[in-house]
PDB file of C-alpha atoms and ligand atoms in Angstrom:
ATOM      1  CA  MET A 512     116.837  74.342 340.118  1.00 93.00           C
ATOM      2  CA  ARG A 513     117.998  72.385 343.102  1.00 97.00           C
ATOM      3  CA  ILE A 514     121.822  72.612 343.648  1.00 98.00           C
ATOM      4  CA  VAL A 515     124.220  71.206 346.376  1.00 98.00           C
ATOM      5  CA  LEU A 516     127.426  72.800 347.246  1.00 98.00           C
ATOM      6  CA  LEU A 517     130.357  70.964 348.480  1.00 98.00           C
ATOM      7  CA  GLY A 518     133.712  71.769 349.748  1.00 96.00           C
ATOM      8  CA  ALA A 519     136.022  72.074 352.942  1.00 94.00           C
ATOM      9  CA  PRO A 520     135.085  74.862 355.417  1.00 91.00           C
ATOM     10  CA  GLY A 521     136.388  77.973 353.676  1.00 90.00           C
ATOM     11  CA  SER A 522     136.434  76.732 350.058  1.00 94.00           C
ATOM     12  CA  GLY A 523     134.050  79.468 349.265  1.00 94.00           C
ATOM     13  CA  LYS A 524     130.389  77.614 349.635  1.00 95.00           C
ATOM     14  CA  GLY A 525     128.776  80.576 351.414  1.00 93.00           C
ATOM     15  CA  THR A 526     130.000  83.064 348.830  1.00 93.00           C
ATOM     16  CA  GLN A 527     129.028  81.215 346.054  1.00 97.00           C
ATOM     17  CA  ALA A 528     125.719  80.109 347.429  1.00 97.00           C
ATOM     18  CA  ARG A 529     125.177  83.848 347.994  1.00 95.00           C
ATOM     19  CA  LEU A 530     125.803  84.717 344.539  1.00 96.00           C
ATOM     20  CA  ILE A 531     123.835  81.994 342.911  1.00 97.00           C
ATOM     21  CA  SER A 532     120.835  82.971 344.988  1.00 96.00           C
ATOM     22  CA  SER A 533     120.809  86.411 343.816  1.00 95.00           C
ATOM     23  CA  LYS A 534     121.448  85.694 340.042  1.00 97.00           C
ATOM     24  CA  TYR A 535     118.966  82.866 339.749  1.00 96.00           C
ATOM     25  CA  GLY A 536     116.313  83.788 342.564  1.00 95.00           C
ATOM     26  CA  VAL A 537     116.733  80.532 343.925  1.00 96.00           C
ATOM     27  CA  VAL A 538     116.776  80.290 348.125  1.00 97.00           C
ATOM     28  CA  HIS A 539     120.023  79.876 349.820  1.00 96.00           C
ATOM     29  CA  LEU A 540     119.879  77.569 352.437  1.00 96.00           C
ATOM     30  CA  SER A 541     123.125  77.243 354.902  1.00 95.00           C
ATOM     31  CA  MET A 542     122.769  74.385 357.305  1.00 95.00           C
ATOM     32  CA  GLY A 543     125.725  75.913 359.382  1.00 92.00           C
ATOM     33  CA  GLN A 544     124.080  79.073 359.549  1.00 91.00           C
ATOM     34  CA  MET A 545     120.581  77.801 360.308  1.00 92.00           C
ATOM     35  CA  LEU A 546     122.542  76.025 363.502  1.00 94.00           C
ATOM     36  CA  ARG A 547     124.197  79.084 364.467  1.00 91.00           C
ATOM     37  CA  GLU A 548     120.793  80.840 364.580  1.00 91.00           C
ATOM     38  CA  GLU A 549     119.673  78.216 366.937  1.00 92.00           C
ATOM     39  CA  VAL A 550     122.697  78.552 369.176  1.00 93.00           C
ATOM     40  CA  GLU A 551     122.493  82.445 369.269  1.00 90.00           C
ATOM     41  CA  ASN A 552     118.743  82.052 369.743  1.00 93.00           C
ATOM     42  CA  GLY A 553     119.369  80.267 373.048  1.00 93.00           C
ATOM     43  CA  SER A 554     116.641  77.573 371.980  1.00 93.00           C
ATOM     44  CA  GLN A 555     116.766  73.965 373.773  1.00 93.00           C
ATOM     45  CA  LEU A 556     118.323  72.864 370.565  1.00 92.00           C
ATOM     46  CA  GLY A 557     120.745  75.358 370.474  1.00 94.00           C
ATOM     47  CA  GLN A 558     121.861  74.633 373.661  1.00 95.00           C
ATOM     48  CA  ARG A 559     122.398  71.170 372.726  1.00 94.00           C
ATOM     49  CA  ILE A 560     124.435  71.723 369.883  1.00 95.00           C
ATOM     50  CA  ALA A 561     126.617  74.606 370.918  1.00 95.00           C
ATOM     51  CA  PRO A 562     129.091  72.373 372.661  1.00 94.00           C
ATOM     52  CA  VAL A 563     129.805  70.306 369.509  1.00 93.00           C
ATOM     53  CA  MET A 564     129.709  73.035 366.911  1.00 92.00           C
ATOM     54  CA  HIS A 565     132.429  75.112 369.138  1.00 89.00           C
ATOM     55  CA  LYS A 566     134.756  72.098 368.716  1.00 88.00           C
ATOM     56  CA  GLY A 567     133.748  71.960 365.142  1.00 86.00           C
ATOM     57  CA  GLU A 568     132.483  68.187 365.284  1.00 88.00           C
ATOM     58  CA  MET A 569     129.212  67.322 363.237  1.00 91.00           C
ATOM     59  CA  VAL A 570     125.999  67.538 364.816  1.00 95.00           C
ATOM     60  CA  PRO A 571     124.036  64.335 364.898  1.00 95.00           C
ATOM     61  CA  ASP A 572     121.816  63.571 362.110  1.00 96.00           C
ATOM     62  CA  GLU A 573     118.612  63.218 364.390  1.00 95.00           C
ATOM     63  CA  VAL A 574     119.077  67.080 364.822  1.00 94.00           C
ATOM     64  CA  ILE A 575     120.128  67.992 361.285  1.00 95.00           C
ATOM     65  CA  ASN A 576     117.690  66.181 359.430  1.00 96.00           C
ATOM     66  CA  PRO A 577     114.177  67.332 360.296  1.00 95.00           C
ATOM     67  CA  LEU A 578     115.672  70.877 360.252  1.00 94.00           C
ATOM     68  CA  LEU A 579     116.447  70.363 356.642  1.00 96.00           C
ATOM     69  CA  SER A 580     113.251  68.327 355.984  1.00 97.00           C
ATOM     70  CA  ALA A 581     111.280  71.565 357.369  1.00 95.00           C
ATOM     71  CA  GLN A 582     113.345  74.047 355.323  1.00 95.00           C
ATOM     72  CA  LEU A 583     113.328  72.222 352.029  1.00 96.00           C
ATOM     73  CA  GLU A 584     109.692  71.284 352.271  1.00 94.00           C
ATOM     74  CA  GLY A 585     107.692  73.259 349.282  1.00 92.00           C
ATOM     75  CA  LEU A 586     110.866  75.139 348.272  1.00 94.00           C
ATOM     76  CA  PRO A 587     111.007  74.911 344.004  1.00 91.00           C
ATOM     77  CA  ALA A 588     114.302  75.887 343.872  1.00 95.00           C
ATOM     78  CA  PHE A 589     117.453  76.027 346.194  1.00 97.00           C
ATOM     79  CA  VAL A 590     120.842  76.120 346.677  1.00 98.00           C
ATOM     80  CA  LEU A 591     122.393  74.204 349.719  1.00 98.00           C
ATOM     81  CA  ASP A 592     125.387  74.899 351.447  1.00 96.00           C
ATOM     82  CA  GLY A 593     126.769  72.829 354.212  1.00 94.00           C
ATOM     83  CA  TYR A 594     124.632  69.622 353.446  1.00 97.00           C
ATOM     84  CA  PRO A 595     125.277  66.691 353.207  1.00 97.00           C
ATOM     85  CA  ARG A 596     128.211  66.019 355.074  1.00 94.00           C
ATOM     86  CA  SER A 597     127.978  62.057 355.127  1.00 94.00           C
ATOM     87  CA  ILE A 598     126.883  59.421 352.930  1.00 95.00           C
ATOM     88  CA  ALA A 599     123.803  58.963 354.973  1.00 96.00           C
ATOM     89  CA  GLN A 600     123.191  62.223 354.795  1.00 97.00           C
ATOM     90  CA  ALA A 601     123.470  62.303 350.861  1.00 98.00           C
ATOM     91  CA  LYS A 602     121.088  59.075 350.930  1.00 98.00           C
ATOM     92  CA  TYR A 603     118.563  60.949 353.206  1.00 98.00           C
ATOM     93  CA  LEU A 604     118.518  64.134 350.929  1.00 98.00           C
ATOM     94  CA  GLU A 605     118.083  61.825 347.871  1.00 98.00           C
ATOM     95  CA  ALA A 606     115.054  59.945 349.628  1.00 98.00           C
ATOM     96  CA  LEU A 607     113.438  63.155 351.255  1.00 97.00           C
ATOM     97  CA  LEU A 608     113.554  64.653 347.290  1.00 97.00           C
ATOM     98  CA  SER A 609     112.152  61.664 345.778  1.00 96.00           C
ATOM     99  CA  SER A 610     109.401  61.350 348.117  1.00 96.00           C
ATOM    100  CA  TRP A 611     108.065  65.013 346.786  1.00 95.00           C
ATOM    101  CA  GLY A 612     108.734  63.889 343.218  1.00 94.00           C
ATOM    102  CA  GLN A 613     112.058  65.901 343.204  1.00 94.00           C
ATOM    103  CA  VAL A 614     115.432  65.228 342.059  1.00 95.00           C
ATOM    104  CA  LEU A 615     118.638  67.397 342.471  1.00 97.00           C
ATOM    105  CA  ASN A 616     120.255  69.139 339.421  1.00 97.00           C
ATOM    106  CA  ALA A 617     123.295  69.827 340.074  1.00 98.00           C
ATOM    107  CA  VAL A 618     126.456  69.131 342.544  1.00 98.00           C
ATOM    108  CA  PHE A 619     129.520  71.540 342.879  1.00 98.00           C
ATOM    109  CA  LEU A 620     132.677  70.563 344.540  1.00 98.00           C
ATOM    110  CA  LEU A 621     134.715  73.275 345.342  1.00 97.00           C
ATOM    111  CA  GLU A 622     138.220  72.150 345.823  1.00 95.00           C
ATOM    112  CA  ALA A 623     141.025  74.485 347.625  1.00 93.00           C
ATOM    113  CA  GLU A 624     144.327  73.628 349.209  1.00 91.00           C
ATOM    114  CA  THR A 625     144.458  72.911 352.852  1.00 87.00           C
ATOM    115  CA  GLU A 626     147.159  75.717 353.351  1.00 87.00           C
ATOM    116  CA  LEU A 627     144.843  78.421 351.473  1.00 90.00           C
ATOM    117  CA  ILE A 628     141.727  77.081 353.683  1.00 90.00           C
ATOM    118  CA  VAL A 629     143.487  77.560 356.798  1.00 89.00           C
ATOM    119  CA  GLU A 630     144.833  81.334 355.861  1.00 90.00           C
ATOM    120  CA  ARG A 631     141.172  82.173 354.261  1.00 90.00           C
ATOM    121  CA  LEU A 632     139.637  80.720 357.602  1.00 91.00           C
ATOM    122  CA  SER A 633     142.300  82.494 360.371  1.00 91.00           C
ATOM    123  CA  GLY A 634     141.386  85.588 358.821  1.00 93.00           C
ATOM    124  CA  ARG A 635     137.561  85.423 358.107  1.00 93.00           C
ATOM    125  CA  ARG A 636     135.155  87.917 359.329  1.00 95.00           C
ATOM    126  CA  VAL A 637     131.348  87.517 358.964  1.00 93.00           C
ATOM    127  CA  CYS A 638     128.807  90.303 358.964  1.00 94.00           C
ATOM    128  CA  GLN A 639     126.049  89.587 361.565  1.00 91.00           C
ATOM    129  CA  VAL A 640     123.629  91.087 359.510  1.00 91.00           C
ATOM    130  CA  CYS A 641     123.975  89.756 356.293  1.00 90.00           C
ATOM    131  CA  GLY A 642     126.379  86.637 356.322  1.00 88.00           C
ATOM    132  CA  LYS A 643     128.837  88.320 353.854  1.00 90.00           C
ATOM    133  CA  THR A 644     132.440  87.176 354.746  1.00 91.00           C
ATOM    134  CA  TYR A 645     135.641  89.475 354.222  1.00 94.00           C
ATOM    135  CA  HIS A 646     139.222  88.733 354.773  1.00 94.00           C
ATOM    136  CA  VAL A 647     141.342  90.875 357.527  1.00 94.00           C
ATOM    137  CA  ASN A 648     144.015  91.367 354.964  1.00 93.00           C
ATOM    138  CA  PHE A 649     142.061  92.835 352.404  1.00 92.00           C
ATOM    139  CA  TYR A 650     139.374  94.562 354.351  1.00 94.00           C
ATOM    140  CA  LYS A 651     140.217  96.868 357.287  1.00 93.00           C
ATOM    141  CA  SER A 652     136.873  97.918 358.771  1.00 96.00           C
ATOM    142  CA  ASN A 653     134.785  96.044 361.012  1.00 95.00           C
ATOM    143  CA  ARG A 654     131.730  96.972 359.383  1.00 97.00           C
ATOM    144  CA  CYS A 655     130.138  95.436 356.381  1.00 96.00           C
ATOM    145  CA  THR A 656     129.021  97.325 353.258  1.00 95.00           C
ATOM    146  CA  CYS A 657     125.308  97.014 354.753  1.00 95.00           C
ATOM    147  CA  GLY A 658     126.469  98.541 358.242  1.00 96.00           C
ATOM    148  CA  GLY A 659     126.435  95.252 359.921  1.00 96.00           C
ATOM    149  CA  LYS A 660     129.086  94.219 362.597  1.00 96.00           C
ATOM    150  CA  LEU A 661     131.861  91.833 361.580  1.00 96.00           C
ATOM    151  CA  THR A 662     132.766  89.190 364.019  1.00 95.00           C
ATOM    152  CA  ARG A 663     134.926  86.289 363.753  1.00 94.00           C
ATOM    153  CA  ARG A 664     133.188  82.855 363.820  1.00 89.00           C
ATOM    154  CA  SER A 665     134.089  80.819 367.178  1.00 86.00           C
ATOM    155  CA  ASP A 666     135.022  78.086 365.027  1.00 88.00           C
ATOM    156  CA  ASP A 667     137.438  79.735 362.662  1.00 90.00           C
ATOM    157  CA  ARG A 668     140.032  79.296 365.577  1.00 88.00           C
ATOM    158  CA  PRO A 669     143.510  77.367 364.372  1.00 84.00           C
ATOM    159  CA  GLU A 670     142.402  73.996 366.745  1.00 84.00           C
ATOM    160  CA  VAL A 671     138.856  73.887 365.672  1.00 88.00           C
ATOM    161  CA  ILE A 672     139.796  74.300 361.797  1.00 89.00           C
ATOM    162  CA  ARG A 673     142.154  71.605 362.247  1.00 84.00           C
ATOM    163  CA  ASN A 674     139.019  69.369 363.486  1.00 85.00           C
ATOM    164  CA  ARG A 675     136.779  70.856 360.884  1.00 88.00           C
ATOM    165  CA  MET A 676     139.333  69.634 357.924  1.00 88.00           C
ATOM    166  CA  ALA A 677     139.633  66.204 359.240  1.00 87.00           C
ATOM    167  CA  ALA A 678     135.723  65.746 359.581  1.00 85.00           C
ATOM    168  CA  TYR A 679     136.071  67.025 356.042  1.00 91.00           C
ATOM    169  CA  ARG A 680     138.437  64.935 354.550  1.00 89.00           C
ATOM    170  CA  GLN A 681     137.186  61.929 355.969  1.00 88.00           C
ATOM    171  CA  SER A 682     133.653  62.522 354.539  1.00 92.00           C
ATOM    172  CA  ILE A 683     133.880  63.894 351.472  1.00 95.00           C
ATOM    173  CA  ARG A 684     135.403  60.721 349.068  1.00 95.00           C
ATOM    174  CA  PRO A 685     132.540  58.636 349.516  1.00 96.00           C
ATOM    175  CA  ILE A 686     129.997  61.532 349.000  1.00 97.00           C
ATOM    176  CA  ARG A 687     131.973  62.741 345.871  1.00 97.00           C
ATOM    177  CA  GLU A 688     131.523  59.071 344.534  1.00 97.00           C
ATOM    178  CA  PHE A 689     127.768  58.841 345.443  1.00 98.00           C
ATOM    179  CA  TYR A 690     127.132  62.265 342.988  1.00 98.00           C
ATOM    180  CA  ASP A 691     129.360  61.104 340.418  1.00 98.00           C
ATOM    181  CA  SER A 692     127.692  58.025 340.147  1.00 98.00           C
ATOM    182  CA  ARG A 693     124.512  59.924 339.495  1.00 97.00           C
ATOM    183  CA  ASN A 694     126.141  61.897 336.935  1.00 97.00           C
ATOM    184  CA  LEU A 695     125.376  65.140 339.083  1.00 98.00           C
ATOM    185  CA  LEU A 696     129.064  66.171 340.130  1.00 98.00           C
ATOM    186  CA  TYR A 697     131.217  69.108 338.831  1.00 98.00           C
ATOM    187  CA  GLN A 698     134.306  69.697 340.380  1.00 98.00           C
ATOM    188  CA  LEU A 699     135.850  73.246 340.452  1.00 98.00           C
ATOM    189  CA  ASP A 700     139.249  74.539 341.054  1.00 97.00           C
ATOM    190  CA  ALA A 701     138.333  77.043 344.373  1.00 96.00           C
ATOM    191  CA  ASN A 702     142.142  78.197 344.693  1.00 96.00           C
ATOM    192  CA  ARG A 703     141.141  80.864 342.383  1.00 96.00           C
ATOM    193  CA  THR A 704     139.056  84.172 343.297  1.00 94.00           C
ATOM    194  CA  ALA A 705     135.603  83.866 344.051  1.00 95.00           C
ATOM    195  CA  GLU A 706     134.685  85.829 340.572  1.00 97.00           C
ATOM    196  CA  ALA A 707     136.384  83.030 338.608  1.00 98.00           C
ATOM    197  CA  VAL A 708     134.870  80.153 340.188  1.00 98.00           C
ATOM    198  CA  TYR A 709     131.576  82.096 339.944  1.00 98.00           C
ATOM    199  CA  THR A 710     132.095  82.346 336.089  1.00 98.00           C
ATOM    200  CA  ASP A 711     132.618  78.505 335.833  1.00 98.00           C
ATOM    201  CA  ILE A 712     129.347  77.602 337.815  1.00 98.00           C
ATOM    202  CA  CYS A 713     127.066  80.352 335.595  1.00 98.00           C
ATOM    203  CA  HIS A 714     128.676  78.644 332.633  1.00 98.00           C
ATOM    204  CA  ILE A 715     127.894  75.065 333.717  1.00 98.00           C
ATOM    205  CA  LEU A 716     124.393  76.181 334.967  1.00 97.00           C
ATOM    206  CA  ASP A 717     123.198  78.201 331.968  1.00 97.00           C
ATOM    207  CA  GLU A 718     124.629  75.776 329.419  1.00 95.00           C
ATOM    208  CA  GLN A 719     124.218  72.652 330.873  1.00 94.00           C
ATOM    209  CA  ILE A 720     121.524  72.745 333.751  1.00 94.00           C
ATOM    210  CA  LEU A 721     118.724  75.317 332.846  1.00 93.00           C
ATOM    211  CA  PRO A 722     118.538  73.818 329.134  1.00 90.00           C
ATOM    212  CA  TYR A 723     117.726  70.611 330.454  1.00 83.00           C
ATOM    213  CA  ILE A 724     115.329  71.775 333.170  1.00 83.00           C
ATOM    214  CA  GLU A 725     113.588  73.910 330.445  1.00 73.00           C
ATOM    215  CA  TRP A 726     113.448  70.730 328.120  1.00 73.00           C
ATOM    216  CA  GLU A 727     112.049  68.492 331.022  1.00 73.00           C
ATOM    217  CA  LYS A 728     109.369  71.029 332.125  1.00 72.00           C
ATOM    218  CA  GLU A 729     108.224  71.372 328.154  1.00 72.00           C
ATOM    219  CA  GLY A 730     108.021  67.600 328.365  1.00 65.00           C
ATOM    220  CA  ASP A 731     105.454  67.973 331.611  1.00 67.00           C
ATOM    221  CA  ASP A 732     102.985  70.060 329.650  1.00 64.00           C
TER     222      ASP A 732
HETATM  223  P1  AMP B 465     129.462  75.449 358.331  1.00 55.69           P
HETATM  224  O1  AMP B 465     129.011  76.936 358.671  1.00 55.69           O
HETATM  225  O2  AMP B 465     129.140  74.730 357.175  1.00 55.69           O
HETATM  226  O3  AMP B 465     131.155  75.370 358.352  1.00 55.69           O
HETATM  227  O4  AMP B 465     129.110  74.623 359.649  1.00 55.69           O
HETATM  228  C1  AMP B 465     129.482  74.985 360.819  1.00 55.69           C
HETATM  229  C2  AMP B 465     129.260  73.654 361.775  1.00 55.69           C
HETATM  230  O5  AMP B 465     127.835  73.442 361.869  1.00 55.69           O
HETATM  231  C3  AMP B 465     130.034  72.498 361.331  1.00 55.69           C
HETATM  232  O6  AMP B 465     131.221  72.553 361.907  1.00 55.69           O
HETATM  233  C4  AMP B 465     128.832  71.530 362.245  1.00 55.69           C
HETATM  234  O7  AMP B 465     129.231  71.801 363.470  1.00 55.69           O
HETATM  235  C5  AMP B 465     127.874  71.783 362.181  1.00 55.69           C
HETATM  236  N1  AMP B 465     127.085  71.576 360.674  1.00 55.69           N
HETATM  237  C6  AMP B 465     126.923  72.126 359.796  1.00 55.69           C
HETATM  238  N2  AMP B 465     126.402  71.340 358.913  1.00 55.69           N
HETATM  239  C7  AMP B 465     126.370  70.293 359.437  1.00 55.69           C
HETATM  240  C8  AMP B 465     125.709  69.104 358.701  1.00 55.69           C
HETATM  241  N3  AMP B 465     125.304  68.705 357.354  1.00 55.69           N
HETATM  242  N4  AMP B 465     126.026  68.037 359.667  1.00 55.69           N
HETATM  243  C9  AMP B 465     126.225  67.695 360.825  1.00 55.69           C
HETATM  244  N5  AMP B 465     126.785  69.186 361.431  1.00 55.69           N
HETATM  245  C10 AMP B 465     126.780  70.252 360.691  1.00 55.69           C
END
């Protein structure tokens, strides 16, 4: 099963990806997380992309695409969050998978109101160990349930949130049309709780995606 999650920053992609990954046993790949790790490790690449990420701007494709390719190669099943963020990236992913004889099975677009997103991101805290997210209004401790320290992402500041939202709004329409034309797109109302969105995703995967993959596999045997 190969899945892509699309949506504005704060629409819940990371949360849904973690839930899907643990239920269906597929690898969760978060492009943003991969990049943040490069920055935290202080690698040469990390030093180059840190200022771009700090401003909430897009990291160039010549950096992103080789990282993606290295992570995806040989993976039979994944849920990808944070990629693609442009039509060029969508085409790159399609060509990459096709070169391995693979295709995507589903693309979920999480749609949420801008005000809700700004409110979610400005109170968001992320566990440094497991990546789980919390909101300061609903969780008062500064430690995750796993014991990890909760911190604020450096790009979750109001002025940077605005940049990230602008980048998202500019790019999403052609990406949506691209996946719609390939009959892969499922649009979900992400103004609801994470549980409600997840229930819908599982329903679609169980009823419409997995039986089809099983059926294709039988055809191959
Ligand atoms: P995210 O964790 O998905 O919100 O991503 C955090 C930051 O990483 C973004 O604001 C970008 O600077 C960078 N980034 C993540 N994914 C991509 C991508 N597919 N293309 C370019 N930059 C990206």
